[in-house]
Every structure is written in C-alpha cells, then in structure tokens.
Tab-separated table of C-alpha atoms in Angstrom:
chain	number	residue	atom	x	y	z
A	1	MET	CA	53.114	33.213	3.070
A	2	ALA	CA	52.525	36.017	5.347
A	3	SER	CA	50.734	33.768	7.676
A	4	PHE	CA	53.846	31.740	8.175
A	5	LEU	CA	56.318	34.316	8.077
A	6	ASP	CA	54.983	36.893	10.488
A	7	PRO	CA	55.034	34.290	13.488
A	8	LEU	CA	58.232	33.075	12.607
A	9	ILE	CA	59.718	36.511	12.849
A	10	ALA	CA	57.827	37.314	15.990
A	11	PHE	CA	59.260	34.067	17.240
A	12	VAL	CA	62.707	34.493	16.426
A	13	SER	CA	62.575	38.070	17.989
A	14	ALA	CA	61.340	36.682	21.300
A	15	HIS	CA	64.130	33.704	20.991
A	16	ALA	CA	66.849	35.136	19.180
A	17	TRP	CA	69.246	32.059	19.967
A	18	LEU	CA	67.070	29.955	17.950
A	19	GLY	CA	67.072	32.297	15.063
A	20	TYR	CA	70.511	31.122	13.919
A	21	LEU	CA	69.283	27.518	13.979
A	22	VAL	CA	66.107	28.327	11.865
A	23	LEU	CA	68.346	29.897	9.309
A	24	PHE	CA	70.901	26.910	9.134
A	25	LEU	CA	67.843	24.568	8.732
A	26	ALA	CA	66.386	26.968	6.195
A	27	ALA	CA	69.811	26.923	4.112
A	28	LEU	CA	70.167	23.205	4.416
A	29	LEU	CA	66.790	21.974	3.662
A	30	GLU	CA	66.622	24.189	0.401
A	31	ALA	CA	69.481	22.307	-0.681
A	32	VAL	CA	67.898	18.799	-0.426
A	33	PRO	CA	66.691	17.514	-3.446
A	34	VAL	CA	62.877	17.578	-3.823
A	35	VAL	CA	62.406	19.145	-0.365
A	36	GLY	CA	64.579	22.255	-1.599
A	37	ALA	CA	61.874	22.841	-4.536
A	38	VAL	CA	58.979	23.404	-1.915
A	39	ILE	CA	60.742	24.842	1.068
A	40	PRO	CA	61.026	28.781	0.897
A	41	GLY	CA	64.601	28.813	2.457
A	42	SER	CA	65.724	31.926	0.531
A	43	THR	CA	62.496	33.722	1.485
A	44	ILE	CA	63.065	32.771	5.322
A	45	ILE	CA	66.858	33.935	5.327
A	46	LEU	CA	65.666	37.152	3.692
A	47	ALA	CA	63.072	37.765	6.259
A	48	LEU	CA	64.724	36.926	8.974
A	49	SER	CA	67.800	39.078	8.010
A	50	ALA	CA	65.556	42.313	8.644
A	51	LEU	CA	66.221	41.524	12.381
A	52	VAL	CA	69.709	42.448	12.153
A	53	PRO	CA	69.299	45.980	12.080
A	54	GLY	CA	67.554	45.768	15.248
A	55	GLY	CA	70.014	43.743	17.149
A	56	ASP	CA	67.839	40.626	17.269
A	57	LEU	CA	70.380	38.726	15.406
A	58	ARG	CA	73.889	39.446	14.701
A	59	LEU	CA	74.967	39.774	11.025
A	60	GLU	CA	78.277	37.648	11.181
A	61	TRP	CA	76.271	34.767	12.754
A	62	VAL	CA	73.424	34.831	10.218
A	63	LEU	CA	75.782	34.554	7.467
A	64	ALA	CA	77.536	31.918	9.186
A	65	ALA	CA	74.370	29.730	9.937
A	66	ALA	CA	73.253	30.391	6.065
A	67	SER	CA	76.653	29.485	5.038
A	68	ALA	CA	77.019	26.423	6.869
A	69	GLY	CA	73.465	25.015	6.314
A	70	ALA	CA	74.100	25.624	2.612
A	71	LEU	CA	77.465	24.116	2.663
A	72	LEU	CA	76.250	20.722	4.653
A	73	GLY	CA	73.088	20.577	2.302
A	74	ASP	CA	74.856	20.833	-1.032
A	75	GLY	CA	77.688	18.642	0.080
A	76	SER	CA	75.398	15.797	1.319
A	77	ALA	CA	73.561	15.898	-1.642
A	78	PHE	CA	76.640	15.877	-3.851
A	79	TRP	CA	77.978	12.704	-2.118
A	80	ILE	CA	74.957	10.785	-2.148
A	81	GLY	CA	74.834	11.251	-6.083
A	82	HIS	CA	78.795	10.686	-6.059
A	83	ARG	CA	78.168	7.227	-4.108
A	84	ALA	CA	74.972	6.022	-6.127
A	85	GLN	CA	76.135	7.374	-9.449
A	86	ARG	CA	73.525	8.035	-12.276
A	87	GLU	CA	71.170	5.300	-10.861
A	88	ILE	CA	70.038	7.551	-8.317
A	89	LEU	CA	68.517	9.936	-11.036
A	90	SER	CA	65.933	7.552	-12.009
A	91	THR	CA	65.228	6.178	-8.469
A	92	TRP	CA	62.431	7.429	-6.230
A	93	PRO	CA	61.983	10.290	-5.148
A	94	LEU	CA	63.818	11.853	-7.845
A	95	ALA	CA	62.009	10.027	-10.450
A	96	ASN	CA	58.848	11.781	-9.646
A	97	TYR	CA	60.417	14.768	-10.948
A	98	PRO	CA	61.719	14.005	-14.447
A	99	ARG	CA	61.562	17.589	-15.869
A	100	LEU	CA	63.623	19.260	-12.908
A	101	ILE	CA	66.171	16.342	-13.406
A	102	ALA	CA	66.215	16.764	-16.911
A	103	GLN	CA	66.793	20.533	-16.479
A	104	SER	CA	69.586	20.061	-13.853
A	105	GLU	CA	71.301	17.661	-16.088
A	106	ALA	CA	71.120	19.795	-19.206
A	107	PHE	CA	72.219	22.647	-17.198
A	108	PHE	CA	75.240	20.787	-16.129
A	109	ASN	CA	75.952	19.269	-19.319
A	110	ARG	CA	76.119	22.533	-20.715
A	111	TRP	CA	78.025	24.651	-18.056
A	112	GLY	CA	80.115	22.046	-16.182
A	113	ALA	CA	81.648	23.321	-13.154
A	114	LEU	CA	79.739	26.836	-13.626
A	115	ALA	CA	76.540	25.024	-13.241
A	116	VAL	CA	77.246	24.229	-9.638
A	117	PHE	CA	78.233	28.042	-9.162
A	118	PHE	CA	75.151	29.389	-11.147
A	119	GLY	CA	72.822	26.871	-9.704
A	120	ARG	CA	73.034	27.955	-6.296
A	121	PHE	CA	71.367	31.059	-7.305
A	122	VAL	CA	68.682	29.546	-9.622
A	123	PRO	CA	65.550	27.955	-7.795
A	124	PRO	CA	64.245	25.180	-8.019
A	125	ILE	CA	67.093	23.389	-10.053
A	126	ARG	CA	69.370	24.669	-6.883
A	127	ALA	CA	68.242	21.484	-4.948
A	128	PHE	CA	68.774	19.193	-7.853
A	129	VAL	CA	72.315	20.285	-9.304
A	130	PRO	CA	74.591	18.912	-6.530
A	131	VAL	CA	73.142	15.493	-6.436
A	132	THR	CA	73.099	15.546	-10.317
A	133	ALA	CA	76.789	16.825	-10.203
A	134	GLY	CA	77.632	13.894	-7.882
A	135	ALA	CA	75.773	11.404	-10.123
A	136	LEU	CA	77.547	12.709	-13.433
A	137	GLY	CA	80.938	11.914	-11.922
A	138	MET	CA	82.359	15.665	-11.304
A	139	PRO	CA	85.502	15.151	-8.823
A	140	PRO	CA	84.837	16.239	-5.217
A	141	PRO	CA	87.617	18.689	-5.266
A	142	ARG	CA	86.343	20.437	-8.430
A	143	PHE	CA	82.808	20.408	-6.950
A	144	TYR	CA	83.726	21.955	-3.561
A	145	ALA	CA	86.410	24.455	-5.405
A	146	VAL	CA	83.238	25.949	-7.313
A	147	ASN	CA	80.657	25.288	-4.504
A	148	ILE	CA	82.127	27.035	-1.564
A	149	PRO	CA	82.858	30.405	-3.481
A	150	ALA	CA	79.371	30.126	-4.613
A	151	ILE	CA	77.997	29.714	-1.060
A	152	LEU	CA	80.022	32.581	0.155
A	153	LEU	CA	78.606	34.665	-2.360
A	154	TRP	CA	75.084	33.508	-2.059
A	155	ALA	CA	75.014	33.949	1.579
A	156	PRO	CA	75.505	37.772	1.543
A	157	ALA	CA	73.330	38.088	-1.437
A	158	HIS	CA	70.581	36.841	0.462
A	159	VAL	CA	71.244	38.563	3.724
A	160	LEU	CA	72.425	41.941	3.017
A	161	PRO	CA	69.305	42.955	0.812
A	162	GLY	CA	66.997	42.715	4.088
A	163	VAL	CA	69.576	44.351	6.245
A	164	LEU	CA	70.012	46.978	3.919
A	165	ALA	CA	66.151	47.564	3.070
A	166	ILE	CA	65.265	47.685	6.810
A	167	THR	CA	67.860	50.020	7.784
A	168	ALA	CA	66.990	52.271	4.834
A	169	LEU	CA	63.429	52.157	6.227
A	170	HIS	CA	64.622	52.855	9.831
A	171	GLN	CA	66.800	56.056	8.715
A	172	TYR	CA	64.632	57.700	5.877
A	173	ALA	CA	61.202	56.470	6.629
A	174	GLY	CA	61.206	56.762	10.366
A	175	ILE	CA	60.243	53.101	10.808
A	176	PRO	CA	61.371	51.838	14.032
A	177	HIS	CA	63.454	48.510	13.912
A	178	HIS	CA	60.862	46.498	15.775
A	179	THR	CA	57.706	47.149	13.968
A	180	GLY	CA	56.538	47.004	10.412
A	181	VAL	CA	59.226	43.937	9.664
A	182	GLY	CA	56.375	41.357	8.873
A	183	LYS	CA	54.639	43.925	6.698
A	184	HIS	CA	57.604	44.412	4.793
A	185	TYR	CA	59.047	41.086	4.097
A	186	TRP	CA	57.600	40.956	0.628
A	187	MET	CA	59.310	43.875	-0.203
A	188	LEU	CA	62.657	42.476	0.828
A	189	SER	CA	61.873	39.310	-1.202
A	190	VAL	CA	61.296	41.025	-4.131
A	191	ILE	CA	64.744	43.211	-3.836
A	192	GLY	CA	66.620	40.043	-3.094
A	193	GLY	CA	65.131	37.921	-5.318
A	194	ALA	CA	65.336	40.545	-8.155
A	195	LEU	CA	69.115	41.167	-7.377
A	196	ILE	CA	69.792	37.332	-7.282
A	197	VAL	CA	67.856	36.621	-10.372
A	198	THR	CA	69.511	39.548	-12.256
A	199	LEU	CA	73.075	38.631	-11.217
A	200	ALA	CA	72.363	34.905	-12.657
A	201	THR	CA	70.922	35.867	-15.809
A	202	TRP	CA	73.576	38.249	-16.526
A	203	ALA	CA	76.516	35.939	-15.779
A	204	ILE	CA	74.799	32.983	-17.784
A	205	ARG	CA	73.689	35.260	-21.012
A	206	ARG	CA	77.260	36.736	-20.955
A	207	ARG	CA	78.957	32.991	-20.696
A	208	ARG	CA	76.639	32.044	-23.365
A	209	GLY	CA	77.331	34.772	-25.623
A	210	ARG	CA	81.166	34.290	-25.266
A	211	SER	CA	80.741	30.828	-26.200
A	212	THR	CA	78.639	31.837	-29.411
A	213	ILE	CA	81.390	34.302	-30.487
A	214	GLU	CA	84.241	31.786	-29.949
A	215	SER	CA	82.045	28.897	-31.780
A	216	ALA	CA	81.652	31.406	-34.833
A	217	ALA	CA	85.334	32.565	-34.800
A	218	LYS	CA	86.606	28.878	-35.356
A	219	PRO	CA	87.696	28.051	-38.875
A	220	VAL	CA	85.592	25.770	-40.762
A	221	ARG	CA	87.304	22.950	-42.194
A	222	LYS	CA	86.389	21.790	-45.638
A	223	ASN	CA	86.359	17.830	-46.533
A	224	ASP	CA	89.072	17.061	-49.050
C-alpha cells in the first residue's frame, strides 16, 4: 500500500487540480458493488486530506469531491437494484459474493433505513448496502433521506482526521507540511479508521440495546 500511496500523494502535490478528481473517483468506486470491496477509497481520501494543511488542496473542495463521488456511487447502485429488483442479487458479479450479499441483506432486514446510514461507515458491506436496499424495494425518497445525511457525516469523518493529524504534526512536532506526509499516512489511516469504526459500533450497539430493552418490556400474552 505504501508503494501505491506515496507516488499518488506526490502526483497530487504536483498536480493539485487532479487531486479533486482522484478524491471523487475514490469515493465513487468505493460505493460500486464488488469494486468497492477491493478499492481502498477511504484510505486514499484520508491520505490525500493530509495535503490540505499545506495548501495543496482546499478543504471545502476536498469535502465536496468526496461527497459528490459517494452520492453518485450510492445513488447509482441503489437505482440499479431498484430497477432490477431482487434478481440482481443472484446474478453476476454479485452472485460471486454470496456471503457479503447475505450480510448486507441481513443488515438491511434488521436495521431497515438505518442500515443505509450505518452501512456507509462499515466496509466492505458499504459497497453492497445501496444495491441491496434498492433490490429489496426501499422507496427512493426514503433512501436519499437517510443516505444524504450519512454522506454529509461520512465525508468529514474521513477528511478531518488527516487534516487535524498533519496540522498537529506541523505545530507540535515541527514537521513541515510538505515533508513526511507519505511516511505518516498509516497513522492517519489508523486514526480515521478507529474513529469511524468506533462511531459505527457504538451506534449499532446502542440501537441493539434499545431494541432488546423494548422487546423485554412488552407484555407476554397468555393463551386463553
């Protein structure tokens, strides 16, 4: 991964205007079923966000590019599932990933609309939840009502850790903005990944605990 990200960061530093296209494509491809399970889109976004403090990329455009790519990717996957219905889940290439399809379907059946929200933060099923939601008949207005807020939270959650980490290294460790970025991208990935996984896990467990309490509180009806 280091051999891939270091040249990419150097390339974007030299051609900043293409950085936004890379960010857009990374977010887009990460949302495509099957492709998103192997494309390290989140890592690319997190690594390139480290170029913001040095002025190579602008924060608002980084957030906009990542959000637009995620929205187009999720929306396209949803509409493909919505048009093809459940049949698409058993056709190529999705048929080659029965375990991920089963996990996505179980995730959606358990959480409903919240699966679309939480699924955006949980790889690799992130790439399968939108198409599954469409295939299982989720209404488009309901999908976008959940998906858009999720993306608006997901983008800063992936971008800001890199920005803050490099800013801290510059201010407190004396590392210049334009050096050491490639060497520290693993640290940024760990920080961002930990924050995202922690948030998603906490929210899911909190929801699960609430459901358990509500189920236990329901009165048991005895047969006459």
